[in-house]
Phi, psi and omega in degrees: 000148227210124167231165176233118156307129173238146192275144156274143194283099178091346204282299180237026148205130181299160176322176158287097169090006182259122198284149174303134191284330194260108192284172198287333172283250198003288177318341186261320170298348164281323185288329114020300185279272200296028140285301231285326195280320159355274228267335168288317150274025160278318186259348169302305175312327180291322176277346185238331175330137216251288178295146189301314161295354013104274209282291168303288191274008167067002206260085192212160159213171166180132188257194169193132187244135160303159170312338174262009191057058123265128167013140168216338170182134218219157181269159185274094156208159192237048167229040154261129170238206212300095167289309204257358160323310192299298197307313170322331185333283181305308198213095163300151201267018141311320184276029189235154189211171206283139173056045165281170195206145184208141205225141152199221117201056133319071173331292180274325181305331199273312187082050156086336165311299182241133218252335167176162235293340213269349196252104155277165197213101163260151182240123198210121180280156143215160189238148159221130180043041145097358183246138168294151258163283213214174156212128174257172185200122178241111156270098185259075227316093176262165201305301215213102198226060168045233202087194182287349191200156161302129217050019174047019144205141193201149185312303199323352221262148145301306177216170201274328166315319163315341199234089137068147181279132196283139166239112190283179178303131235199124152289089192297329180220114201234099161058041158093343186263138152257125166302097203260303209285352178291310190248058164241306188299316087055284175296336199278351186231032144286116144318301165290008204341314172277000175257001165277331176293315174284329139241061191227312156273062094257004141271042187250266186325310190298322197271333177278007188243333179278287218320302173311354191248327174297310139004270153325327176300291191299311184312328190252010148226018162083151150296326172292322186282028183222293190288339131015261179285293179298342186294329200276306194290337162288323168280318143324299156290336148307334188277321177291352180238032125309298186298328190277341196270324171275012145307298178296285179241144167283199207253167181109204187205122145264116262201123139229154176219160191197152188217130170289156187289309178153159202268011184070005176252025191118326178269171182109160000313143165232129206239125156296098198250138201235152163217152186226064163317127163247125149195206186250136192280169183314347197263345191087013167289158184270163162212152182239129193225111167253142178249145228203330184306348166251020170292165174296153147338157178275147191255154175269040205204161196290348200284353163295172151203168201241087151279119179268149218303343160275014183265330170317306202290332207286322177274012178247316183312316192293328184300326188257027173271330179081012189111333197279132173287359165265014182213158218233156167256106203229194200301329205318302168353264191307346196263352203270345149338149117234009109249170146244133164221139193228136181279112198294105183126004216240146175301352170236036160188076177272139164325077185340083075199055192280141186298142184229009199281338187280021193306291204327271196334322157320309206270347153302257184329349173296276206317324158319270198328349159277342187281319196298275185334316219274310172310314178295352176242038183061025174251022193082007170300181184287182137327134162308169185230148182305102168311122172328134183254163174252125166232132193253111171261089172230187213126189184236178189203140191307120161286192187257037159236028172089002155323098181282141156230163177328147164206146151235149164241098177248105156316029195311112169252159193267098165293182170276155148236181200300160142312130170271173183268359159192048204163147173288146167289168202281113186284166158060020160285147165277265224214068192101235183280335182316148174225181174275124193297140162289170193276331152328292184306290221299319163296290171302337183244027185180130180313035167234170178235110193286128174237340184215167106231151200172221189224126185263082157012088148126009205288323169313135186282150167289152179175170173314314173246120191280149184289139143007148167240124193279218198233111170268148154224151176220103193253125157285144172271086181251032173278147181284333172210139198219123144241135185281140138218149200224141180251113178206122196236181163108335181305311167273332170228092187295184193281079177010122148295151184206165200046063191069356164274186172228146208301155196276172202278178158248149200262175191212132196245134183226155189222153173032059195263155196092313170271175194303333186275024197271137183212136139295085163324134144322102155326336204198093204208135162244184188067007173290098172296154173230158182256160168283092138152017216239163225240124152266133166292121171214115162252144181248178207237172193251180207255125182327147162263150188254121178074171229267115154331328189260001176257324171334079191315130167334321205260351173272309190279319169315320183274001182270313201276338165267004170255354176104356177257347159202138195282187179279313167300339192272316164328299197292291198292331175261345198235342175093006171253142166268151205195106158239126189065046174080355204236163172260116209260078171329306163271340156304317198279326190280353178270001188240325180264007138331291207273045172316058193322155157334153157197160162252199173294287189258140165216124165226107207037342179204142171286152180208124168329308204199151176241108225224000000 
């Protein structure tokens, strides 16, 4: 499979010789309004949204599109390709009229746009005086769309029938009429039906809040000075992250490979193996070709993912957008690509009708191996970083006249990330803007009793600049009946360090630890019971370290070791400082950073030149 970056017709390039409509002060100020309008419907969605994942862990986007439906500002994450492609399929955009609504969350239909069944998708034209003008878009994780277990996903699955019922693209709303019988069918095969009903308005309200706002836009600088604008911001960020990508890699392929752990049936490792060509077109123009076709087979187990062909350029676009706040993240990213090629049967591009509900853990090592990609051509990305963990608590629990009723508890927890090239990684992140239910929340709204949270020691990779620190939790259990199903990946082959640094610690499931009952769960596992008073443990692991362990100034590793984040043996033994009693032991230390071990490029458990 072959993808070609393609021009959309008028979309993301102006004609030959016709001078810009939208002068530059216009331009920071449009771009300006439609971050603004971006992030309000972002936030309408945060506020009225029903379910905890949702509401709490944040886990939503939402985007604005040109009139051909390409990308013009995006929320910054970098697992979106071709959002409004699918829905064009179905429903040309000639045939759309003011207050359609277009709905799906179709895994293989999408080509990956939407990475598995639990993340929905609306879609909204907007007009201005009868002409499409624009498309906005709001997306959301829901809790529960039936399948084989409650919250639809789970290591157990085969096939994507299993993780909840598929919807290809659906005129969800025709002109201001909503199919109430579509999503009466929809709710009806949610275990939770009302937080399926709540938030399904609220990314109803959220698209109808772009439209009007988008709306707006166009009207108080005209349509042509609006689509314009986006035709400039797009083309601006291809051209920086063209420049930045021949900055980057030199004329040749460049080779990296990172690896997932196992699919929870037994199988695995599996390994991604990505190359990144420069070289010169017929035009005497550069092209950049990633290749993706020597990744492993695809797994029987939930753990694919189907990358579609704009998400490399969208995750190489956002690492060099860096952060600026003068540049937006849109189409530019996937379009500065001129090819992707993916292999049909591959852990990144599975076959229909293989189970996806476990993608993130792919698509966390995806993004390593790009980070992987950018260091084999010298360009300083971070370290690797630990994949986000899921813990699915379900079962039933007393109300307070002695009812049982139903509960899931899904968890999202928060890891390290790599080490940077001048700064230590980020302890405790899920995932981008996503966050960690506070312990408040967790307690009110669901049968356990939090006995610990916190920061899991040592978790961190050592380097000059130390990796991320992942997460302890410790739950009780006061539900009358509990099953775990739990996601944690990264144990065997943790997250890579890199220029001397070492690879981040692994995360781990623990049920009673400290007593005679104590057992450890199986990283990537379901069907785990729990008793009603009994302790679950769940540490998650941490993020590569950057650079030579023995350059960490003393007065840093000290202040790692009074803060709880590396103990006084780990000190002694990876960075070479002694800390005794709270103190920097001066002179131990200039005798143990005597002794400088040996280091290589990469350490994943051991150091190594290359990671194959």
């Amino acid at each position: 499979m072959r993808h070609d970056a393609e021009t959309g017709p008028g979309g993301t390039r102006r004609p030959p010789g016709r001078p810009p409509v939208c002068d530059p002060v216009t331009l920071e100020i449009v771009r300006g309004a439609i971050s603004a309008a971006q992030s309000e419907m972002e936030a309408l969605i945060e506020r009225t949204a029903i379910s905890a994942f949702i509401r709490e862990k944040k886990d939503f986007y939402t985007a604005l599109f040109d009139a051909d439906g390409v990308m013009a500002v995006g929320s910054k994450v970098p697992i979106f390709g071709d959002l409004t492609g699918p829905v064009f399929a179905s429903f040309p955009r000639e045939t759309m009229r003011p207050g359609d609504i277009y709905w799906y969350n179709d895994c293989y239909g999408s080509r990956g746009a939407v990475s598995h069944s639990n993340d929905q998708v609306l879609l909204a034209p907007v007009f201005r005086d009868g002409v499409l003008t624009a498309f906005v878009m709001s997306w959301a994780h829901f809790a529960d769309i039936g399948g084989l277990r409650a919250g639809s996903i789970s290591p157990d699955a085969t096939e994507i029938f299993q993780e909840g019922i598929i919807v290809p693209p659906t005129k969800l709303v025709d002109e201001g009429r909503t199919n109430e019988a579509t999503l009466a069918i929809f709710h009806r095969n949610s275990r939770f039906p009302d937080q399926s009903v709540g938030d399904m308005s609220a990314l109803v309200a959220s698209v109808g809040l772009g439209v009007t706002r988008v709306g707006e836009i166009a009207e108080r600088f005209g349509r042509e000075v609006f689509a314009d604008a986006l035709v400039q911001l797009l083309q601006r960020t291809r051209t920086l992250v063209r420049q930045r990508l021949a900055e980057t890699f030199d004329y040749g392929t460049h080779r990296f490979t990172d690896a997932i752990d196992t699919d929870g049936h037994g199988n695995g490792p599996f390994r991604m193996r990505f190359a990144l060509t420069r070289e010169r077109g017929a035009d005497g123009e550069d092209r950049f070709i990633f290749d993706a076709t020597e990744s492993d087979d695809q797994a029987a187990g939930p753990v694919n993912l189907i990358m579609n062909p704009g998400v490399p350029g969208a995750a190489l676009g956002l690492y060099y957008l860096g952060g600026d706040p003068a540049q937006v993240c849109n189409a530019g990213g996937p379009l500065a690509i001129d090819e992707v090629r993916l292999r049909e049967g591959s852990i990144v591009q599975p076959k229909w009708p293989a189970p996806l509900g476990l993608r993130g853990l792919t698509m966390m090592r995806m993004l390593s191996a790009l980070n992987g990609l950018v260091n084999v051509a010298g360009g300083g990305a971070p370290a690797a970083q630990s994949a986000y963990v899921v813990a699915m608590i379900r079962g039933t629990a007393a109300d307070e006249d002695g009812t049982l009723s139903p509960y899931l508890l899904s968890d999202g927890i928060g890891v390290g990330y790599g080490a940077r090239p001048t700064a230590d990684g980020i302890d405790a992140v899920y995932f981008v803007a996503q966050e960690n239910y506070p312990i408040e929340f967790l307690e009110l709204g669901y049968p356990v009793r939090m006995r610990s949270y916190g920061i899991a020691v040592d978790s961190g990779g050592p380097g000059r600049y130390r990796g991320g620190c992942g997460i302890v939790r410790e739950y009780e259990i006061l539900a009358e009946t509990a099953m775990l199903s739990i996601r944690i990946d990264s144990v065997k082959n943790p997250p890579w360090g890199y220029a001397g640094g070492m690879s981040g610690g692994p995360g781990r499931v623990v049920v009673n630890p400290g007593t005679p009952a104590e057992r450890e769960l199986a990283p990537l596992s379901d069907g785990n019971a729990l008793k009603k008073g009994e302790i679950l443990r769940i540490e998650t692991g941490g993020g590569g370290g950057y650079g030579h362990p023995f350059d960490r100034p003393e007065a840093d590793v000290l202040e790692d070791v009074l803060g709880g984040f590396v103990t006084a043996e780990a000190a002694a033994r990876h960075y070479g400082v002694v800390v005794s009693d709270g103190t920097l032991d001066a002179a131990a230390t200039a005798a143990r950073r005597a002794e400088r071990p040996a280091v290589a490029a990469f350490h994943r458990n051991e150091y190594v030149d290359v990671l194959v």
